mmCIF file of C-alpha atoms in Angstrom:
data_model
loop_
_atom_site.group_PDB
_atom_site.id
_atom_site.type_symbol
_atom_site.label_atom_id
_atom_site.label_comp_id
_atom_site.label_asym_id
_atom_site.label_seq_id
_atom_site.Cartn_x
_atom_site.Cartn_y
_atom_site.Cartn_z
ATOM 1 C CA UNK A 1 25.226 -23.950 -38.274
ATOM 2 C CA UNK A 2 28.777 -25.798 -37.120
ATOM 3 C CA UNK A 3 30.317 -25.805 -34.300
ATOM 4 C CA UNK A 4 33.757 -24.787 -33.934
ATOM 5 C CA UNK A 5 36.191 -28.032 -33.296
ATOM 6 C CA UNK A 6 37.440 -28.359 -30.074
ATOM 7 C CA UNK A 7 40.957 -29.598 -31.076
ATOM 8 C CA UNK A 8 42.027 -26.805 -33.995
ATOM 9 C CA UNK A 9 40.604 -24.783 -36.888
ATOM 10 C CA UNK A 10 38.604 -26.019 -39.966
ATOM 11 C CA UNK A 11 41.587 -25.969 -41.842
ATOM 12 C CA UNK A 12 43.806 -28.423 -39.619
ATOM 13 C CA UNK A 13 45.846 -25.778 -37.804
ATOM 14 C CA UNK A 14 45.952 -25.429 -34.021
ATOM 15 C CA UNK A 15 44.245 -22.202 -32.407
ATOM 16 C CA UNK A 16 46.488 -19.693 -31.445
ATOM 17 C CA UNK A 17 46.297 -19.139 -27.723
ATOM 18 C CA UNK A 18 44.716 -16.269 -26.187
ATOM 19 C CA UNK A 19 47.621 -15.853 -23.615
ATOM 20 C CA UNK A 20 51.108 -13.225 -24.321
ATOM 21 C CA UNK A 21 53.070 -15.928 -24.902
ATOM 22 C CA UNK A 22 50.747 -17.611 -27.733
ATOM 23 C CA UNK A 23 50.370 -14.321 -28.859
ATOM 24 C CA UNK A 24 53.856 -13.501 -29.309
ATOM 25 C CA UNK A 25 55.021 -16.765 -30.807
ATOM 26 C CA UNK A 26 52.129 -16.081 -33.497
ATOM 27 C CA UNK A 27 53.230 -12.571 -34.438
ATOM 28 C CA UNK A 28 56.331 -11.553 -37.077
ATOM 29 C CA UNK A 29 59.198 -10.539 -35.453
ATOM 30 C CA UNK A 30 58.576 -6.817 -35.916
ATOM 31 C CA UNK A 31 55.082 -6.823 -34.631
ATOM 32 C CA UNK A 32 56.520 -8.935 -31.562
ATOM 33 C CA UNK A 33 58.626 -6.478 -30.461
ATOM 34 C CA UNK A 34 55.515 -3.701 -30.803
ATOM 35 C CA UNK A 35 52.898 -6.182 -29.106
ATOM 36 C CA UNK A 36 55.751 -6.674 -25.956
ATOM 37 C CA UNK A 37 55.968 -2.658 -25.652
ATOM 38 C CA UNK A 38 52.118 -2.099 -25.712
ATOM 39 C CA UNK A 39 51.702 -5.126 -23.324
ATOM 40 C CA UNK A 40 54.528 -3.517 -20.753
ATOM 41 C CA UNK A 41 52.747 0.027 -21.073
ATOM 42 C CA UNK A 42 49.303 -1.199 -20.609
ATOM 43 C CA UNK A 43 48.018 -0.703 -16.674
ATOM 44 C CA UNK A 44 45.693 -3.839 -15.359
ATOM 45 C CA UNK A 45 42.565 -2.376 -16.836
ATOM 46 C CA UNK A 46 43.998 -2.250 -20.251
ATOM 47 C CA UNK A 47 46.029 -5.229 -20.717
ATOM 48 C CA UNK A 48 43.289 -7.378 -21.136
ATOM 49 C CA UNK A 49 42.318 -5.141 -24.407
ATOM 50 C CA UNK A 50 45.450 -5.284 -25.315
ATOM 51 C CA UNK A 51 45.649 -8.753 -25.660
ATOM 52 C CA UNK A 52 42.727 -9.478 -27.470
ATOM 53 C CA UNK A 53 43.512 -6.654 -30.062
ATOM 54 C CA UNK A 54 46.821 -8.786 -30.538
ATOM 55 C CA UNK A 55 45.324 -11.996 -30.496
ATOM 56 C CA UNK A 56 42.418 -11.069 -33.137
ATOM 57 C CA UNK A 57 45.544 -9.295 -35.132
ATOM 58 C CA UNK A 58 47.186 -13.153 -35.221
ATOM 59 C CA UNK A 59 44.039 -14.430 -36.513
ATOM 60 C CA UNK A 60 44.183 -11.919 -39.527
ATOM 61 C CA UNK A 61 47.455 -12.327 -40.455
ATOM 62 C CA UNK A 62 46.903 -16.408 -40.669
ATOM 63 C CA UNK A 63 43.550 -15.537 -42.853
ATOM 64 C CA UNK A 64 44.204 -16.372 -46.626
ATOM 65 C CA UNK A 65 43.279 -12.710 -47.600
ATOM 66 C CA UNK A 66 44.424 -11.182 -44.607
ATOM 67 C CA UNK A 67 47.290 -8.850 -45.804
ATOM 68 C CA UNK A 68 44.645 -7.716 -48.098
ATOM 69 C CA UNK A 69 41.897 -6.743 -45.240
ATOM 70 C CA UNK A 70 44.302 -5.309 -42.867
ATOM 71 C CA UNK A 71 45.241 -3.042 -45.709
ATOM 72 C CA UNK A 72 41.461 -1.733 -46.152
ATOM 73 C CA UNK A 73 40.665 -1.253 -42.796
ATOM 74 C CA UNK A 74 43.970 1.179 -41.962
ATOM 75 C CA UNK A 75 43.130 3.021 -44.794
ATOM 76 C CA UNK A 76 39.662 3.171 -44.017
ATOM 77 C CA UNK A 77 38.210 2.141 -47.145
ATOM 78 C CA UNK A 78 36.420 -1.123 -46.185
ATOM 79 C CA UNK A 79 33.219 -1.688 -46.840
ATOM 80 C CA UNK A 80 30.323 -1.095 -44.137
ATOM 81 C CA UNK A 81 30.096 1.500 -40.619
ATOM 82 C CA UNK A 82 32.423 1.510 -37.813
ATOM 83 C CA UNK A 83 31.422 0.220 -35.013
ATOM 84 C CA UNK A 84 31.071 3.655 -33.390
ATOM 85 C CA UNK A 85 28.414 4.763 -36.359
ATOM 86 C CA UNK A 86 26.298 2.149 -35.885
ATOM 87 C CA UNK A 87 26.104 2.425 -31.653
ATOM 88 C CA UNK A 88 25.310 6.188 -32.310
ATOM 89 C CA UNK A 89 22.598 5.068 -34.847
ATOM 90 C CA UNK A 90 20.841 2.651 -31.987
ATOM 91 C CA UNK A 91 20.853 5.315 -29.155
ATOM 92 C CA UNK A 92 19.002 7.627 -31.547
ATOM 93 C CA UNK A 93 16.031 5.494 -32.030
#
């Protein structure tokens, strides 16, 4: 096991940070503007959400294959259970 380095990623680049503006600056223009409109809609109990959605979008689009993965999962045809499948499958045992 590794631990994760306290001053960037594996790869040399700096962490993006988990705030709206470190968001923002992370995401294409286009997405920007989307990711300012959900942030301004979102009441206090959702923004937090919100955020972290974003933030774990920024993370994909800086993966090496993550065009590729973002692709699957809208269209549904990645590999393994949602989330939701696998919490039903634990209450039923």
């Amino acid at each position: 096991m590794s631990a994760a380095s306290l001053y960037g990623q594996h790869d040399g680049t700096q962490p993006i940070p988990r705030t709206q503006d470190g968001v923002a600056a992370a995401l294409p223009p286009v997405q920007r503007m989307e990711f300012h409109q959900e942030m301004g809609a979102a009441t206090d109990t959702e923004i937090g959400g919100v955020l972290r959605r974003w933030w774990l979008r920024t993370e994909l689009y800086r993966a090496p294959e993550g065009d590729r993965i973002y692709t699957v999962l809208q269209a549904g045809t990645a590999p393994g259970a949602p989330a939701s499948e696998i919490v039903r499958r634990l209450r039923e045992r």
